[in-house]
Amino acid sequence: MTAETADTAEPADGTTGPGGPDGPAERRRERRGWYFYDFACSVYSTSVITVFLGPYLTSVAKAASDADGFVHPLGIPVRAGSLFAYAVSASLVLAIVLMPIVGAAADRTGRKKPLLAAAAYTGAAATTAMFFLDGHRYLLGAFLLIVANAATAIAMMLYNAYLPQIAEPDERDAVSSRGWAFGYTSGALVLVLNLILYSGHDSFGLTESEAVRICLASAGVWWGVFTVVPLLRLRDRGVAVAPGGRGAVGSGWRQLRATLSDMRRHPLTLSFLLAYLVYNDGVQTVISQASVYGSEELGLGQTTLITAVLLVQVLAVAGALAMGRLARVYGAQRTILGSLVVWTLILVAGYFLPAGSPVFFYVLAAAIGLVLGGSQALSRSLFSHLVPRGKEAEYFSAYEMSDRGLSWLGPLVFGLAYQLTGSYRDAIASLVVFFVVGSVLLARVPLRQAVAAAGNPVPERI
């Protein structure tokens, strides 16, 4: 099944007609709206996290640092070059605290959409406010990053929880891959506009700093504007679980304990989550720290970094769709394992990459683009098969903790490696362990057995 036929397939159970609330016409409408949230929010990941904020916040922190290159937030000595990685790590710890509460509220009330709106617009507002990040305001930058990144994680948890409701089991690889493709398309489009503005900032009467801050803020505006589409098209389906304790803040943590207790009855689901936690931690850290590595260690200019990430976006669209097709032939598990081998080779090559060589950096960017979207999209669709019906937001809360909420360890390891050694090459090499260990853990999960144990139909290939 191609990504296109996923939008025209009849419901597998055949229980609803074309005019019903879950009929094929309504499902197509919801899917198209669902795709557009990736179109809206991926600009934040691309323009803010991957390209501009890391190098820019690092430069602001260095301008505010002491003679030894340290800043002192809350009196704690932090090497200026580690601030961005630590802020990313802190944002994801905050997400851990909030996601169980939000996930429980979504399942208990059956109203994911208002919560998605609140999280999305909180993140968009914090990103737009990055326009005011100038001078020595590294604390403001760290604060806005923490808010925006935590909001992104919460919104993605709610967004992902719609997947089992809008796609049948055999459709999910294609639907999930198409969502990622939409996101990378928007990321590429906005990066082209960013490149025009940044490279020609003098002709626009802007300083380099002003151009960067406009690019940061525009990502927040884009995020907010296009979030309207999924909010108009997605719909809530009522209470998924018993409504006891509704409205109590503490119910989120009680629900998390109940979720973890329930997951103990599905140990294979937990095994997949553990594997995903480890290898995705490496993926997320590479995404967030690549520009810092390129600018600080390899001495590459901002224009080169923008162009390289633009190349990632263009190839990621094709890569996500191509890996979706490979999954139909070889199964999603084998396809993901193959991508993790590529990730490991990318890091090894990156360690030996010579400074001041944009051509080699572009080659690595191309390799990242080909595996980035597919590995994430197929992981999401695989997990959707392991979720018991009626517990989508609850289980995707745990998934999002693995996706982003527990991805604080990679940035922390990266930041500590640089703080202790002063070498970004050592920091990038430290991430290899995440892909190696993650591959071993994933290979040990019997996925067909795991899907059956969750009470879901087993796809022909998985």
Short mmCIF file of C-alpha atoms in Angstrom, two decimals, residues 50 55 286 288-302 304-305 308 350 353-358 361 414 424-425 428:
data_model
loop_
_atom_site.label_atom_id
_atom_site.label_comp_id
_atom_site.label_asym_id
_atom_site.label_seq_id
_atom_site.Cartn_x
_atom_site.Cartn_y
_atom_site.Cartn_z
CA THR A 50 18.69 22.12 14.07
CA PRO A 55 25.01 28.39 17.33
CA VAL A 286 22.42 14.40 16.55
CA SER A 288 19.88 19.16 18.02
CA GLN A 289 23.69 19.34 18.20
CA ALA A 290 24.71 19.00 14.53
CA SER A 291 24.82 22.74 13.87
CA VAL A 292 26.82 23.40 17.03
CA TYR A 293 29.31 20.73 15.93
CA GLY A 294 29.49 22.17 12.43
CA SER A 295 30.01 25.76 13.54
CA GLU A 296 32.21 25.29 16.60
CA GLU A 297 34.31 22.22 15.70
CA LEU A 298 34.38 22.29 11.89
CA GLY A 299 34.41 26.08 11.53
CA LEU A 300 31.57 26.13 9.00
CA GLY A 301 29.58 29.30 8.36
CA GLN A 302 25.87 29.75 8.99
CA THR A 304 26.77 26.32 4.90
CA LEU A 305 24.80 24.97 7.86
CA ALA A 308 23.21 21.38 4.65
CA GLY A 350 31.61 12.74 11.50
CA LEU A 353 35.49 14.90 9.29
CA PRO A 354 38.15 17.53 8.52
CA ALA A 355 37.51 21.10 9.62
CA GLY A 356 36.62 23.64 6.96
CA SER A 357 35.36 21.03 4.47
CA PRO A 358 31.75 21.80 3.55
CA PHE A 361 29.66 17.88 5.64
CA PHE A 414 27.11 15.44 24.74
CA TYR A 424 33.17 18.43 20.19
CA ARG A 425 34.70 15.44 18.38
CA ILE A 428 29.93 13.40 18.94
#
